[in-house]
Coordinates of C-alpha atoms and ligand atoms in Angstrom, one line a residue:
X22 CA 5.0 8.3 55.3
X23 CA 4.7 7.4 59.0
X24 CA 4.2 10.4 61.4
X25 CA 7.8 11.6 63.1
X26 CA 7.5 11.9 67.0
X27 CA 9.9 13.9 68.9
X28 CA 10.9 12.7 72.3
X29 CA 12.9 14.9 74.7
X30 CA 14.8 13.5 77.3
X31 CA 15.0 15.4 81.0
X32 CA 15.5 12.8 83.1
X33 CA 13.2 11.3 86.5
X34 CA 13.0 8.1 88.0
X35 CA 12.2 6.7 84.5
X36 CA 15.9 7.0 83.4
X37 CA 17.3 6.0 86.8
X38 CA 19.4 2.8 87.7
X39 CA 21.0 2.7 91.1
X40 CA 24.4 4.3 91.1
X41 CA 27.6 3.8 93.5
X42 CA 26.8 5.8 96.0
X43 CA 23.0 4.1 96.5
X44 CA 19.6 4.8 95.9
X45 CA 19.4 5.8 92.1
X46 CA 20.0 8.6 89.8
X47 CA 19.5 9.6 86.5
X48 CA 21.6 7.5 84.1
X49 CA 19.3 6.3 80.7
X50 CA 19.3 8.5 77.8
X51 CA 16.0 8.7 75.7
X52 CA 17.4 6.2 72.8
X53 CA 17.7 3.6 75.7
X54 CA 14.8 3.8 77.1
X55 CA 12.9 3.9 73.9
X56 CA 15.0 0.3 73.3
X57 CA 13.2 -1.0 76.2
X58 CA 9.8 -0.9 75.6
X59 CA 7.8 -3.6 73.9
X60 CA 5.6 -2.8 70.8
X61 CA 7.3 0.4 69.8
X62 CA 9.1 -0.9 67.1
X63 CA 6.3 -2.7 65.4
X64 CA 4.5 1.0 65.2
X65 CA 3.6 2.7 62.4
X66 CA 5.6 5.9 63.6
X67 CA 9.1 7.4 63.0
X68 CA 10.7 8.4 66.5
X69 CA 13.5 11.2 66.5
X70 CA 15.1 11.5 70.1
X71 CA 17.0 14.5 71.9
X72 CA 18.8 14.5 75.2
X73 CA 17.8 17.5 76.9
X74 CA 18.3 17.1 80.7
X75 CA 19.3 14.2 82.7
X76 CA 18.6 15.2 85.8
X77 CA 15.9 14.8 89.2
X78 CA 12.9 16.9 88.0
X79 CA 13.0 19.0 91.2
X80 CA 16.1 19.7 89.8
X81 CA 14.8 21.2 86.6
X82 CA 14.4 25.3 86.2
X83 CA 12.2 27.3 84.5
X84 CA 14.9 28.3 82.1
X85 CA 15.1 24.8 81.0
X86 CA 11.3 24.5 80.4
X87 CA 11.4 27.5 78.3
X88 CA 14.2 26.1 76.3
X89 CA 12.6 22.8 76.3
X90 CA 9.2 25.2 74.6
X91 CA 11.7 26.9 72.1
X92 CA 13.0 23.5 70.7
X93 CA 9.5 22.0 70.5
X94 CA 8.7 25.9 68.4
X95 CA 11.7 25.0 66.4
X96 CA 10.8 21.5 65.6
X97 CA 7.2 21.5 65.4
X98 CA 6.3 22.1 61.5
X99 CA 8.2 18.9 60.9
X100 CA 6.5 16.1 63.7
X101 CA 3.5 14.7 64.2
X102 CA 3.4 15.3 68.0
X103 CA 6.3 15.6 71.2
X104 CA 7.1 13.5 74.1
X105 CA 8.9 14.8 77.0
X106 CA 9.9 12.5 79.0
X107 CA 10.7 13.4 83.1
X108 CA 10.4 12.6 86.8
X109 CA 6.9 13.3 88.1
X110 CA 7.5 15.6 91.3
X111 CA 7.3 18.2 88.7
X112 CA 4.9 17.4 85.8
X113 CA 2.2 19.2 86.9
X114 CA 4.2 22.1 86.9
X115 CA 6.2 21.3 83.8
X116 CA 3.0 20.7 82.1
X117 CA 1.8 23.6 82.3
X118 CA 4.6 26.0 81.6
X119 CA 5.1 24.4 78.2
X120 CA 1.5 24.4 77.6
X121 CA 1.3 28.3 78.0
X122 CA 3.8 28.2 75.4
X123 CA 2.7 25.8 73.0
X124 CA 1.5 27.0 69.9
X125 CA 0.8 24.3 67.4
X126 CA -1.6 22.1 66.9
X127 CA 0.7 19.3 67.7
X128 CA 0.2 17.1 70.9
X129 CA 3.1 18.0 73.9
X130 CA 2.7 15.1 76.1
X131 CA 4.5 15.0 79.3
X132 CA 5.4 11.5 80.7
X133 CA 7.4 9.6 83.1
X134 CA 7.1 6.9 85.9
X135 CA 6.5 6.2 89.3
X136 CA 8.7 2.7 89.3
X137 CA 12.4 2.3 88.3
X138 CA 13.1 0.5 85.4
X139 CA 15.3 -2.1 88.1
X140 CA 12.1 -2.7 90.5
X141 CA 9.3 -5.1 89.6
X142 CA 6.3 -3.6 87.2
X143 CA 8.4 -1.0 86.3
X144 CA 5.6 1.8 84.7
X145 CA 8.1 3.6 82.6
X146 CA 7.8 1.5 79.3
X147 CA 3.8 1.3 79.4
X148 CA 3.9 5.1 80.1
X149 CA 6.3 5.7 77.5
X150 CA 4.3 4.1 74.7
X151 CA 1.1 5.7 75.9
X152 CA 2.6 9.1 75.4
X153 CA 4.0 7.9 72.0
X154 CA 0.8 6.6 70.9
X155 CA -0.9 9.8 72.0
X156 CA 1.5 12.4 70.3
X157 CA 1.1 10.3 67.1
X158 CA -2.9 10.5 67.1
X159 CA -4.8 13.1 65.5
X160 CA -7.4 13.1 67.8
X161 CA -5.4 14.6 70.5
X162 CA -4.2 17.8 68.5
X163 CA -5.1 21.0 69.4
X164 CA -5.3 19.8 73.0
X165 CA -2.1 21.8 74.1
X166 CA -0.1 19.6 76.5
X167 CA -0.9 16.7 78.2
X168 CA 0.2 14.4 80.9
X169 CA -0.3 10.6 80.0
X170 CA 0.6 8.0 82.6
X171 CA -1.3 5.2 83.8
X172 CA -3.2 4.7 80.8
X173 CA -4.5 7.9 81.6
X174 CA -4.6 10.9 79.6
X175 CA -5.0 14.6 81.6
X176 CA -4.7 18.4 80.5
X177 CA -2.0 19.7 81.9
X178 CA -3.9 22.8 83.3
X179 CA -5.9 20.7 85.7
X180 CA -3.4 17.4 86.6
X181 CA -1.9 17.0 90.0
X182 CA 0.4 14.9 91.1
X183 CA -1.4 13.3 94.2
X184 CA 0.3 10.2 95.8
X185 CA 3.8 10.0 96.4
X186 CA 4.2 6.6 95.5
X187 CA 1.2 5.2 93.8
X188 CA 1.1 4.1 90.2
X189 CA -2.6 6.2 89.8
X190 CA -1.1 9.2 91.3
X191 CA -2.0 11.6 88.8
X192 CA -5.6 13.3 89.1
X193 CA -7.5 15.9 87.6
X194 CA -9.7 16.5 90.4
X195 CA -11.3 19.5 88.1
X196 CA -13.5 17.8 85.8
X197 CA -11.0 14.3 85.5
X198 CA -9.1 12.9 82.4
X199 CA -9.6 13.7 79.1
X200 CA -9.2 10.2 78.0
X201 CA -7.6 6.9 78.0
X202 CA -5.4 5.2 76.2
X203 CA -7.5 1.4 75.6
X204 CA -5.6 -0.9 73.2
X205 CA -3.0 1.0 71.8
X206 CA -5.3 3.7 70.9
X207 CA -5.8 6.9 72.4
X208 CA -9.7 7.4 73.3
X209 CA -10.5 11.5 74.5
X210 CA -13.8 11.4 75.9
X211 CA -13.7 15.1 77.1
X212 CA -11.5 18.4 75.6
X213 CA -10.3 21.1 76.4
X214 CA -10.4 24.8 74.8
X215 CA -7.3 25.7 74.0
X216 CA -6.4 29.3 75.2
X217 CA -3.4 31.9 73.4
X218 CA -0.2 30.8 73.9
X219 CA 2.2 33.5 76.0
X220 CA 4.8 34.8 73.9
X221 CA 8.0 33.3 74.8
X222 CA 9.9 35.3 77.6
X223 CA 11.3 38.7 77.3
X224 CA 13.6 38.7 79.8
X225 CA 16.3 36.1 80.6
X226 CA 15.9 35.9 84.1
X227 CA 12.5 33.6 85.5
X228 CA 10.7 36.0 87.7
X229 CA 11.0 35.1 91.7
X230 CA 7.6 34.5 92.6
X231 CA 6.8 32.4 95.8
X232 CA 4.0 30.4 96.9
X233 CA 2.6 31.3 100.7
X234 CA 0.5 28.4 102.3
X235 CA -1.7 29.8 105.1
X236 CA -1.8 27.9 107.9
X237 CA -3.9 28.0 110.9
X238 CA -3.0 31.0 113.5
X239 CA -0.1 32.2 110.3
X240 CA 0.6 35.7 111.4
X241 CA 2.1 36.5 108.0
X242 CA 5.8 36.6 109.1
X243 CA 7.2 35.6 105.4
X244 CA 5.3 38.5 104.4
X245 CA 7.1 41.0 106.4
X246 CA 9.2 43.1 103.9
X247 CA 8.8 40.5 101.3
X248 CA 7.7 42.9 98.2
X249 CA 11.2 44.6 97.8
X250 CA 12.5 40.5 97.4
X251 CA 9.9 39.2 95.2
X252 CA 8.1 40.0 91.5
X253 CA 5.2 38.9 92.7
X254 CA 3.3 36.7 95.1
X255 CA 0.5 33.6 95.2
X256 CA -1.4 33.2 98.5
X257 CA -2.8 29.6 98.9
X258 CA -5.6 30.6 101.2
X259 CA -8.1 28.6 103.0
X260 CA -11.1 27.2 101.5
X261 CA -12.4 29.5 98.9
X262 CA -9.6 31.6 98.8
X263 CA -9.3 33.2 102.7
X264 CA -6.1 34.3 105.1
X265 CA -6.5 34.7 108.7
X266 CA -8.3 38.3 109.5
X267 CA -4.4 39.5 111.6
X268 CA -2.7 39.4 108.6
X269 CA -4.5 41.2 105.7
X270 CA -3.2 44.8 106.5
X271 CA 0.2 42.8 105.3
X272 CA -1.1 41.1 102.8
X273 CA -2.7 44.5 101.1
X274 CA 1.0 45.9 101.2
X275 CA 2.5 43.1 99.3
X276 CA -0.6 43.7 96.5
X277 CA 0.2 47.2 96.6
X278 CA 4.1 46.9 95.7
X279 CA 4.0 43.1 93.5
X280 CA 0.8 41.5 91.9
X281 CA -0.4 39.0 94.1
X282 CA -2.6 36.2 92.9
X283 CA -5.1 34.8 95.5
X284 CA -5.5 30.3 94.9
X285 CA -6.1 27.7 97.2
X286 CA -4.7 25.1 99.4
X287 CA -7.7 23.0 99.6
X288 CA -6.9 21.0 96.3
X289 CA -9.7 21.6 94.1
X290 CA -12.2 23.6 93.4
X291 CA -12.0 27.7 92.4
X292 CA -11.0 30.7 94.6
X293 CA -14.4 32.4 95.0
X294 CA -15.1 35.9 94.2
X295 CA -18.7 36.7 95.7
X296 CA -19.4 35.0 98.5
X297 CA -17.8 35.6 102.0
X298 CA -17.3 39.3 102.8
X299 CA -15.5 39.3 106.3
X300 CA -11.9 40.9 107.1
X301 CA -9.5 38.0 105.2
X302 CA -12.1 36.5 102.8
X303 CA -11.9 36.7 99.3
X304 CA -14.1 39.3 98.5
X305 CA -11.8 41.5 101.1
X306 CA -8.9 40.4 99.4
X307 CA -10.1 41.5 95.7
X308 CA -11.0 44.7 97.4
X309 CA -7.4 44.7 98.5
X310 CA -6.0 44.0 95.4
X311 CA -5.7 40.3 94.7
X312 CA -6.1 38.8 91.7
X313 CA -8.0 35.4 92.2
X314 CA -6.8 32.4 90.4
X315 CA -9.9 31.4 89.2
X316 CA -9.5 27.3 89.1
X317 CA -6.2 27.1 89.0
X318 CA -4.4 26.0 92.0
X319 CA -1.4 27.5 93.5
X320 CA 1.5 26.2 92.1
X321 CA 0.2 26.8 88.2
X322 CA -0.9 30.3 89.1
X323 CA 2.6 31.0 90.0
X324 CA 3.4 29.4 86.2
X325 CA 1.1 31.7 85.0
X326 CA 2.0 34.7 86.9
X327 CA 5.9 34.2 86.6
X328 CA 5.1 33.7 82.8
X329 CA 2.9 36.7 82.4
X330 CA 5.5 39.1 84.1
X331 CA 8.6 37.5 81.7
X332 CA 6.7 38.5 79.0
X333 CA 6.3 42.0 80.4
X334 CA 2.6 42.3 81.4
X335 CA 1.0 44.7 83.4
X336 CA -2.0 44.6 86.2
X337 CA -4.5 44.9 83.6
X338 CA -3.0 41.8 81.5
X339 CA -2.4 39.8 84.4
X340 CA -6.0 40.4 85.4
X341 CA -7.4 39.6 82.1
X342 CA -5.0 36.5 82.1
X343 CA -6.5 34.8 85.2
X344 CA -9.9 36.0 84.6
X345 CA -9.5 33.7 80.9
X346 CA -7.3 30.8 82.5
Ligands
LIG27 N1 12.2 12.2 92.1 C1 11.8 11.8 90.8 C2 11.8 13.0 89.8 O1 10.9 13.7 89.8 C3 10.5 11.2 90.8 C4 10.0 10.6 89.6 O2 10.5 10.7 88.5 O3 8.9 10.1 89.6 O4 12.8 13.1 89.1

């Protein structure tokens, strides 16, 4: 029997055709553009479709990605592997929420495309066989969730989207992609460990965590008050995980009333925990409270955060959490 692939539709420039009132917007549902893409039906695979979302992926909640990780628990004894199909200003993101949830062996790969399906080399059908391809293979299970565009195939921990336009856009400048997908066949050069899904979330309301990007001469004003507003907090620091000396008398109070995770703006590379020890560096700020992020960067230490608190954890959890992520 040919292996069943799932493919949930959210929406993204991959589904979009220009509309009345200009520019385009999400219009295709997954059936049609599954229809569009040459060489699918020739595969050995059986393809099952849902219509999740249809809508611009800064658009999308975390609600709906938690949803989107209950149907893929629901379905999951009976496929072979999930696509989810979506606009890219949010995979990265997207990614990684639904691989903190992911249980099963079964490949979660996260696609979309950087060119309409009206404009000239549109990616989406190349992309969207990719992911196929790579849900249906065995040797990406027990990989968790990844991102496949481009031929490229990336954990979902470590991709970033990092172009706004270009077709290569997404990286993983932490150790690169996993594999490639050469020939119609998915080829993983590196893995990943995979780590213990979070159980699904307690409460029904996401947690409001933001993300604060130092910037040169900050003097902290969004941090004035901010712990009666917020569950918690993730400072992008400077470099190796630093905020400017003014401000950490501020940033202590916000650790003191919300957990506060400590990442970087700089891109790549891990918040450091040993190295600088003046007023605002990060060994100052672990002395203050902060939990660094370890290698993840801001916006998927907020995931994890936001995830960890739905699910009810405490400082000594959330600790544990980033130290292991
Ligand atoms: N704005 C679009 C979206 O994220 C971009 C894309 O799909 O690439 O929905």
């Amino acid at each position: 029997m040919n292996p069943t692939v799932l493919v949930i539709g959210l929406g993204g420039t991959i589904t979009m055709t220009p509309g009345a009132g200009g520019g385009v917007a999400p219009a295709l549902s997954a059936e049609q553009l599954l229809s569009s893409v040459p060489g699918l039906p020739g595969l050995p695979v059986t393809i099952e479709t849902v219509d999740f979302r249809r809508v611009a992926s800064g658009s999308l909640g975390i609600e709906d990605i938690t949803a989107v990780a209950e149907l893929i628990r629901a379905r999951a004894e009976g496929v072979a592997g999930v696509v989810v199909v979506q606009g890219t200003d949010t995979i990265e993101e997207t990614a990684y929420l639904l691989d903190l949830y992911h249980t099963g062996a079964q490949p979660v790969v996260v696609t979309g495309a950087m060119r309409h399906p009206e404009q000239a080399g549109a990616d989406g059908p190349a992309n969207l066989l990719a992911a196929v391809l790579t849900a249906a293979s065995e040797a990406a299970r027990d990989l968790g969730c990844l991102v496949v565009l481009a031929d490229e195939i990336h954990a979902a921990r470590r991709v970033r989207k990092t172009h706004t336009t270009a077709g290569s856009t997404f990286r993983s400048p932490d150790g690169g992609p996993l594999g490639y997908v050469v020939e119609d066949r998915p080829r993983l050069l590196n893995r990943v460990p995979r780590r213990p899904a979070l159980a699904p979330p307690a409460t029904p309301r996401p947690p409001r965590v933001p993300v604060l990007t130092m910037a040169l001469g900050d003097d902290g004003v969004l941090l004035d008050d901010l712990g009666a507003r917020v569950d918690g907090a993730v400072i992008a620091g400077f470099g190796g995980g630093h905020v400017p000396r003014t401000i950490v008398e501020k940033v202590q109070k916000l650790a003191e009333e919300v957990p506060v995770v400590l990442a970087s703006r700089a891109g790549s590379g891990p918040v450091l925990t040993q190295t600088y020890g003046y007023p605002g560096s990060e060994l100052d700020l672990i002395a203050r409270g902060l939990v660094p992020a370890g290698f993840l960067d801001p916006l998927k230490a907020r995931l994890l955060l936001c995830a960890l608190l739905s699910g009810g954890a405490g400082p000594e959890a959330i600790a544990a959490a980033f130290a292991g992520a």
